[in-house]
Coordinates of C-alpha atoms in Angstrom, one line a residue:
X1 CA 111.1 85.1 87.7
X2 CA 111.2 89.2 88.5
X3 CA 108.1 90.5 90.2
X4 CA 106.7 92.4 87.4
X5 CA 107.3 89.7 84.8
X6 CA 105.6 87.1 87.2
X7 CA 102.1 90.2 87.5
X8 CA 102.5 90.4 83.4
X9 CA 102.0 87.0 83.2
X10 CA 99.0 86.4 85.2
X11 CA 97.6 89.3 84.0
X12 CA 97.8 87.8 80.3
X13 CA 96.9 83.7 81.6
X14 CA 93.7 84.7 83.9
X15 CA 91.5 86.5 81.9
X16 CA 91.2 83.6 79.6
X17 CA 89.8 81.3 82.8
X18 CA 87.5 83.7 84.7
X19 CA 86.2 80.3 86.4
X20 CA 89.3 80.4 88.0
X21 CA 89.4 83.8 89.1
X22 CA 85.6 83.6 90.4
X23 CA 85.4 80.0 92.4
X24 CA 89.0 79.8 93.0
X25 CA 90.4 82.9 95.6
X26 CA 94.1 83.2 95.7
X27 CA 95.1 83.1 99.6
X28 CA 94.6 86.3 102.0
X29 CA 98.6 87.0 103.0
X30 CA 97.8 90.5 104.1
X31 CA 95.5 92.1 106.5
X32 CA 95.0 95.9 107.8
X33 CA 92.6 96.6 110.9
X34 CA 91.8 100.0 111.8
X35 CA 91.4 100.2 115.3
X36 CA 89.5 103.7 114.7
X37 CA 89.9 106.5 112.1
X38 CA 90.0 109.1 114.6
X39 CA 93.5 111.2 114.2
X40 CA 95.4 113.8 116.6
X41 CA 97.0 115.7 113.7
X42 CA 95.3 117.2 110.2
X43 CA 98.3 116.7 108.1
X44 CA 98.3 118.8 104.9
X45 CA 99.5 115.5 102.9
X46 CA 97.1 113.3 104.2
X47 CA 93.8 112.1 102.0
X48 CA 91.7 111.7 105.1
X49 CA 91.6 115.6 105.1
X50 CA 89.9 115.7 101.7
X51 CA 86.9 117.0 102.0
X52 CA 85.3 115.3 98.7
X53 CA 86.2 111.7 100.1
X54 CA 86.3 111.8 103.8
X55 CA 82.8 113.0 105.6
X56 CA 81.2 110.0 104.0
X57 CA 83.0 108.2 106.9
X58 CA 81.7 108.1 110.5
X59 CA 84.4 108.6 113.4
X60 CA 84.3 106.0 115.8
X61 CA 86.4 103.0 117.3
X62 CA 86.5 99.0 116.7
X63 CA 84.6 97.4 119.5
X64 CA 86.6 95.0 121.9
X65 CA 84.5 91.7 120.7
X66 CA 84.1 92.5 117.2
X67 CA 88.3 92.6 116.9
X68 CA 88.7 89.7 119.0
X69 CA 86.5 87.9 116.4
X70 CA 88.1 89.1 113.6
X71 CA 91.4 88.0 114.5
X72 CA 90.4 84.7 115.9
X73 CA 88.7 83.8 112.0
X74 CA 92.0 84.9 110.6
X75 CA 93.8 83.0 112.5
X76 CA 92.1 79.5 111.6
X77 CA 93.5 80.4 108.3
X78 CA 96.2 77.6 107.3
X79 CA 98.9 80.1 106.8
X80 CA 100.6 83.0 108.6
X81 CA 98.5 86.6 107.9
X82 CA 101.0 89.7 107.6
X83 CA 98.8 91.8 109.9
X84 CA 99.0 95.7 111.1
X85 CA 96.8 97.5 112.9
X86 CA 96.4 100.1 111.3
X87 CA 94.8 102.2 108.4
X88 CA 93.0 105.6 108.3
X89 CA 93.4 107.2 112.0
X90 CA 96.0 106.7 114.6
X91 CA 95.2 103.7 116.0
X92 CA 97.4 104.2 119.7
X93 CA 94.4 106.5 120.2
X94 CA 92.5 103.6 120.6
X95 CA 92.0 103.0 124.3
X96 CA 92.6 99.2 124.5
X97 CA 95.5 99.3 121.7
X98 CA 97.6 97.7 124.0
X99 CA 95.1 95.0 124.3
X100 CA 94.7 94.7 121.3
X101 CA 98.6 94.4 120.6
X102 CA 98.9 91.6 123.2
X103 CA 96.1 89.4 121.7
X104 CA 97.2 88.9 118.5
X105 CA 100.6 88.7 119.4
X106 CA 99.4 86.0 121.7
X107 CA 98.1 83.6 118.7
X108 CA 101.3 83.5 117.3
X109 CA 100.0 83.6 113.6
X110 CA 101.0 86.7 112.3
X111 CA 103.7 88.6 111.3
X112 CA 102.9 91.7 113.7
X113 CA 103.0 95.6 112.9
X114 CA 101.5 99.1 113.1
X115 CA 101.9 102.2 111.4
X116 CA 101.8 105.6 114.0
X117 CA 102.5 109.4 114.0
X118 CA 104.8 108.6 117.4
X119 CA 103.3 111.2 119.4
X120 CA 101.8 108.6 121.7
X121 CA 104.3 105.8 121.9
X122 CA 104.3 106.3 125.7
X123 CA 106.4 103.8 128.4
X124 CA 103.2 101.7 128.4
X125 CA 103.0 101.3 124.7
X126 CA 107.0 100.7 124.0
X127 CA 107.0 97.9 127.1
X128 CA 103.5 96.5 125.2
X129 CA 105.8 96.5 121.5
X130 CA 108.8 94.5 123.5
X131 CA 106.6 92.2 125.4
X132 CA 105.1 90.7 122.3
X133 CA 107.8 91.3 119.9
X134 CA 106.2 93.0 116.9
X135 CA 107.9 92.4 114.2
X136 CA 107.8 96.0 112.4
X137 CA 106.9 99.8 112.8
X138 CA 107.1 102.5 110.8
X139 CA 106.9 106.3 112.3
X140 CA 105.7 109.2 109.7
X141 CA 107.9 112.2 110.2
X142 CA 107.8 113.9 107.0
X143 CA 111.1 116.3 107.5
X144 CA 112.3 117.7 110.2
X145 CA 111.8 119.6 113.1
X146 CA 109.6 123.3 111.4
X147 CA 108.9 121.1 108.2
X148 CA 107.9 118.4 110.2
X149 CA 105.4 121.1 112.1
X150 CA 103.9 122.7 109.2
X151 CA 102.8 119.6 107.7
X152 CA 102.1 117.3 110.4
X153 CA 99.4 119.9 112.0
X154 CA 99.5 119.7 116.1
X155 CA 102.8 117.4 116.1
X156 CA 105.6 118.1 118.1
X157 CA 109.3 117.3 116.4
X158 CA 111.1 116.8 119.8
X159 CA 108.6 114.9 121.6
X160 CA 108.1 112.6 118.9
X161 CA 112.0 112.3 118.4
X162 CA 112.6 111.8 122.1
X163 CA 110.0 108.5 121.7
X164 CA 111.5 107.2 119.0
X165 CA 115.2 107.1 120.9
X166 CA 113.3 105.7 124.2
X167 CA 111.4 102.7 121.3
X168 CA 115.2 102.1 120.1
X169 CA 116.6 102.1 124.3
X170 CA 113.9 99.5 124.3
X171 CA 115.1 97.5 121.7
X172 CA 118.3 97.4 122.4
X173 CA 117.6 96.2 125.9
X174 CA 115.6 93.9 125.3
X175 CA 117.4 92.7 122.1
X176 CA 114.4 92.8 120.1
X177 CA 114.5 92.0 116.2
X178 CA 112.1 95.2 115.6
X179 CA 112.2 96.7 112.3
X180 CA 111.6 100.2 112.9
X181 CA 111.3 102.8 109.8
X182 CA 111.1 106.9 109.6
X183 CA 108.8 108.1 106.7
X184 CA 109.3 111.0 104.5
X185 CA 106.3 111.6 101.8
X186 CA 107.5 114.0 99.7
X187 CA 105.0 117.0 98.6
X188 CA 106.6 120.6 98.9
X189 CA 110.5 119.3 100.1
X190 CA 114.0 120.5 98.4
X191 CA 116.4 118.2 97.7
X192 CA 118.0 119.2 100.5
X193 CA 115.8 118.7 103.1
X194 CA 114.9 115.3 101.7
X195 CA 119.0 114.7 102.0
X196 CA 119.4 116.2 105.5
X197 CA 116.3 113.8 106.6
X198 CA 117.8 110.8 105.6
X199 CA 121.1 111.6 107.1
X200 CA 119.6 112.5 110.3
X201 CA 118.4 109.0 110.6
X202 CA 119.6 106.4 108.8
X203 CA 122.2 105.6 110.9
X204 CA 119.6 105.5 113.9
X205 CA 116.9 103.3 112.9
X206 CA 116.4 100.1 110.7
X207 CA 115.4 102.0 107.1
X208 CA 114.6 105.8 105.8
X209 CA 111.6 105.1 103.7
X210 CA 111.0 108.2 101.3
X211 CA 107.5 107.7 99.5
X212 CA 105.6 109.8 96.6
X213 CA 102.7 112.1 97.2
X214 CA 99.3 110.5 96.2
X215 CA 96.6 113.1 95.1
X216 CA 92.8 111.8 96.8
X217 CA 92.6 110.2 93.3
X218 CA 95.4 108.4 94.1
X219 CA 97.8 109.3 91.1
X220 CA 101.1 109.6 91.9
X221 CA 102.7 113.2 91.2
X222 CA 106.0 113.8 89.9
X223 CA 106.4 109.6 88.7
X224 CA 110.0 110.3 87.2
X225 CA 111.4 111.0 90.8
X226 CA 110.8 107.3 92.0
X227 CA 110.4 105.4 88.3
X228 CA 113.4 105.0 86.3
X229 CA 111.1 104.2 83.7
X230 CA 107.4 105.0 84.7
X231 CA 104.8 102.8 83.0
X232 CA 102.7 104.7 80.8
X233 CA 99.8 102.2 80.0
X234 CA 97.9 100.9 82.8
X235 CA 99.0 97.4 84.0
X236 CA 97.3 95.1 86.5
X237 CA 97.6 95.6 90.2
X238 CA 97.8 92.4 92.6
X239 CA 96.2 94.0 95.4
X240 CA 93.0 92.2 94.9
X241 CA 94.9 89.2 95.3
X242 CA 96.6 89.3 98.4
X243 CA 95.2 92.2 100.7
X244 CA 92.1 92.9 102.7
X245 CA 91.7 96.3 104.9
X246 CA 88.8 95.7 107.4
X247 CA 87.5 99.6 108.5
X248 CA 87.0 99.7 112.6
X249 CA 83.3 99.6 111.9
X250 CA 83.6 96.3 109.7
X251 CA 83.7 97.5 106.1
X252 CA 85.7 95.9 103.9
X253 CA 88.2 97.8 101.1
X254 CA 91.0 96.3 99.0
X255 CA 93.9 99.1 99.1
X256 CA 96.2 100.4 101.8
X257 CA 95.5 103.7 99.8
X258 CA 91.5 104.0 99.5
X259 CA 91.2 104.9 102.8
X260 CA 87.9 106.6 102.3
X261 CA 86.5 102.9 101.9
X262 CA 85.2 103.3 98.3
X263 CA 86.2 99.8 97.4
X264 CA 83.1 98.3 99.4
X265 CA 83.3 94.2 99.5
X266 CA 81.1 93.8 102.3
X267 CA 81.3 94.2 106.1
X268 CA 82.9 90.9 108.6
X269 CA 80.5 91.6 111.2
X270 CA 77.6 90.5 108.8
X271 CA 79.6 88.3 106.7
X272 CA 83.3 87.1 108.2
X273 CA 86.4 87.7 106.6
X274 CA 86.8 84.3 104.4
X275 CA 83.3 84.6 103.2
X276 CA 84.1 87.9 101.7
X277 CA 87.4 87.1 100.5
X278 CA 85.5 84.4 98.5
X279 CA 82.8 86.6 97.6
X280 CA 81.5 88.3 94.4
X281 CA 82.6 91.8 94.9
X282 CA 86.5 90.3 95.3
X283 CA 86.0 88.2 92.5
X284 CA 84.5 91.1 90.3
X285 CA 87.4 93.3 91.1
X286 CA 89.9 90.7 90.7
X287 CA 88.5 90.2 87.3
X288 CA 88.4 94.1 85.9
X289 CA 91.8 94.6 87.6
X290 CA 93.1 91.8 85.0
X291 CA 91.1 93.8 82.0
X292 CA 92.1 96.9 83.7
X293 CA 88.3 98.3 82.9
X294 CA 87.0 99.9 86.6
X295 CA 84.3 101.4 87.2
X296 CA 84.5 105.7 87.2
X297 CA 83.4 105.4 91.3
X298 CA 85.8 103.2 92.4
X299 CA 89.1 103.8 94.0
X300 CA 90.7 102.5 91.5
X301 CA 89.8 104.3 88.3
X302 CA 92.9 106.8 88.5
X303 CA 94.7 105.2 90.3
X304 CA 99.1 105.0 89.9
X305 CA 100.0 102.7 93.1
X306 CA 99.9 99.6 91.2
X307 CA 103.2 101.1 89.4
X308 CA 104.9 99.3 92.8
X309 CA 104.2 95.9 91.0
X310 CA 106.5 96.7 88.3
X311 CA 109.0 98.3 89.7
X312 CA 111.9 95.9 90.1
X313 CA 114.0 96.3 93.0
X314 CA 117.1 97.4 92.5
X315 CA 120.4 98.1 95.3
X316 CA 121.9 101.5 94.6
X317 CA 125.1 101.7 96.2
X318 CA 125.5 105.6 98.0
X319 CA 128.7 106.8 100.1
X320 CA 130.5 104.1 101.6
X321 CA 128.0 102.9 103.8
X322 CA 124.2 103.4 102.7
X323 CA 122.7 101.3 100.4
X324 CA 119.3 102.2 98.3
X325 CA 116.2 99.7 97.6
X326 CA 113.5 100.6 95.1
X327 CA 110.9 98.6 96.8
X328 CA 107.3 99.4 95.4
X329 CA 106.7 103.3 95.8
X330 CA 109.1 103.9 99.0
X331 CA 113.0 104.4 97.9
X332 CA 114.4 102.5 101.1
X333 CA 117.7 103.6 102.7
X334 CA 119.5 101.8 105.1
X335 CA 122.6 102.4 106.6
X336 CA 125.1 99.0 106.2
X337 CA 129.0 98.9 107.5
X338 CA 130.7 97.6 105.0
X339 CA 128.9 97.6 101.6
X340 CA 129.3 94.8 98.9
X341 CA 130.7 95.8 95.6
X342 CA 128.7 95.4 92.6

C-alpha cells in the first residue's frame, strides 16, 4: 500500500477508537537531540531568526549527564531509534559533540546522524564521524559561493567547501558507507542558480536535496514547485506518531519544524522520554492531528509540512545519468551511472 493511502487510512479507522490512540502509543522510531541552540551564522531563511517565535527560548547547551541519560532510556527501547543530533542551533558548537558522537555510536542502537552548517567539521570532527561510522549527514549550503554568503550570514563558501572534500577524502579512505547530502532551501533563487547548484555537486556527494521555504508559520510558499498536485484540504500528519525532538534543556516538541518548541509535551529530565511518549499531551495531539482541529497556539495550526505524507515518491529520470526522488518536501538528486529505463 502507497504512503499516503496507508496515512488516509488511519486517519479515517482511529478516530473511531480514541481508546486506542490514548492507552495504546504507536512506537518512537525517530529521535532529535539538540545539543544547544546556539548558532555561528543568522541565516536570512532560518525561523530561529524570527523574532515573534524565537526570544521565548533561552540559549544554552545540553549538560553531559542529562544526554548520557537520555540516550541510555532510548536505548532500552526494544527497537533501533533513527537518532540525530541535531535541531535548532549548530550542534558541532557544542564542546563535547565529539563525545557525544562516540557514546551513542558506542550502544550500537541507532541509526546515527547530524545535520551542520560545515563550517566546523574540523580533522577532529571528520576522524570522530569515521570512527563511529554515522550513518548520514547532511550539509546546508543554500547556493553557491556570493548566494551562499548573503544568505548564510558569517559563512564562508570555500572553507566550508574545502571541509566537505576533506569529510569525502575521509570516506573514501576509510571506506565508510556515509550518506552525505548538500542542501539548497529555496527562497529568492533563479532557476539557474538552483541548476548550477545541483550540477556542482551531484556528482560529488551522495544526494542534492532541494527543499521549500517554510514561513515561521510553517506554510510552505510557492507548493506548485514541489507538488504535482498540492493538497488543498488539510490531511493528517504522522509526526505525532513516530517523532520526538528533545530541546538541549529537556523540553519536548513533536516536529523537526517547530523549532521554537511551541509543541510542549513535557520535559525528560522531570519525566523520561517513554513516560512522555505515553503521556497525555502526545495522546491529545495524536488525537486532533486525526480530526485535524489544533489549537490557534500550537505549531501546528498553519502548518503545510504534513503535505510530505502524501506526496508519493516518484523517480524522474534527468540527462543520462541523474535520477530525481520526490521524497516528502526535499526533491532528491543523485547522480547514478547507468540509469534504468522506465
Amino acid at each position: 500500500m502507497k504512503k499516503g493511502s496507508l496515512m488516509n487510512l488511519a486517519q479515517r479507522i482511529l478516530p473511531a477508537f480514541p481508546g486506542v490512540v490514548k492507552h495504546v502509543p504507536p512506537p518512537l522510531k525517530a529521535v532529535a537531540i539538540e545539543p544547544t541552540n546556539v548558532c555561528n551564522l543568522r541565516c536570512t531563511i532560518c525561523n530561529s531568526q524570527c523574532p515573534s517565535l524565537y526570544p521565548v527560548r533561552k540559549k544554552g547547551y545540553m549538560k553531559w549527564e542529562e544526554y548520557k541519560n537520555i540516550i541510555d532510556e532510548l536505548a532500552q527501547l526494544p527497537h533501533r531509534i533513527s537518532l540525530g543530533l541535531n535541531f535548532g542551533g549548530e550542534g558541532l558548537i557544542h564542546p563535547e559533540f565529539c563525545k557525544m558522537l562516540e557514546y551513542a555510536a558506542s550502544l550500537k542502537k541507532f541509526n546515527l546522524g547530524f545535520h551542520t552548517n560545515g563550517l566546523l567539521l574540523n580533522s577532529e570532527v571528520i576522524s570522530t564521524i569515521m570512527k563511529t561510522q554515522v550513518d548520514r549527514i547532511s550539509i546546508s549550503l543554500d547556493g553557491l559561493r556570493e548566494k551562499h554568503e548573503a544568505i548564510r550570514v558569517h559563512s564562508n563558501f570555500e572553507k566550508v567547501e574545502a571541509n566537505i572534500i576533506h569529510l569525502l577524502e575521509a570516506r573514501n579512505q576509510h571506506g565508510s558507507k556515509l550518506n552525505l547530502s548538500v542542501n539548497l532551501t529555496v527562497s529568492n533563487h533563479t532557476d539557474q542558480e538552483i541548476e548550477e547548484f545541483i550540477n556542482y555537486w551531484v556528482k560529488r556527494v551522495s544526494q542534492v536535496c532541494i527543499y521549500p521555504y517554510e514561513t515561521e508559520d510553517l506554510e510552505i510558499l510557492q507548493p506548485e514547485n514541489f507538488f504535482d498536485q498540492p493538497t488543498i484540504q488539510r490531511n493528517f500528519c504522522s509526526n505525532p506518531f513516530f517523532y520526538m525532538a528533545i530541546l538541549w534543556n529537556g523540553d519536548v516538541t513533536t516536529c523537526c519544524d517547530d523549532i521554537a518548541g511551541r509543541n510542549f509535551m513535557g520535559n525528560v529530565h522531570k519525566k523520561g522520554v517513554r513516560a512522555i511518549w505515553k503521556g497525555k499531551s502526545y495522546s491529545q495531539l495524536r488525537l486532533a492531528a486525526l480530526k485535524k482541529e489544533f489549537h490557534p497556539k500550537s505549531a501546528c495550526y498553519k502548518c503545510d509540512a504534513w503535505k510530505k505524507v502524501f506526496v508519493e515518491n516518484s523517480r524522474i529520470i534527468k540527462g543520462k545519468d541523474m535520477k530525481v526522488t520526490y521524497s516528502g518536501l526535499a526533491k532528491i538528486y543523485e547522480h547514478v551511472s547507468t540509469v534504468p529505463a522506465n
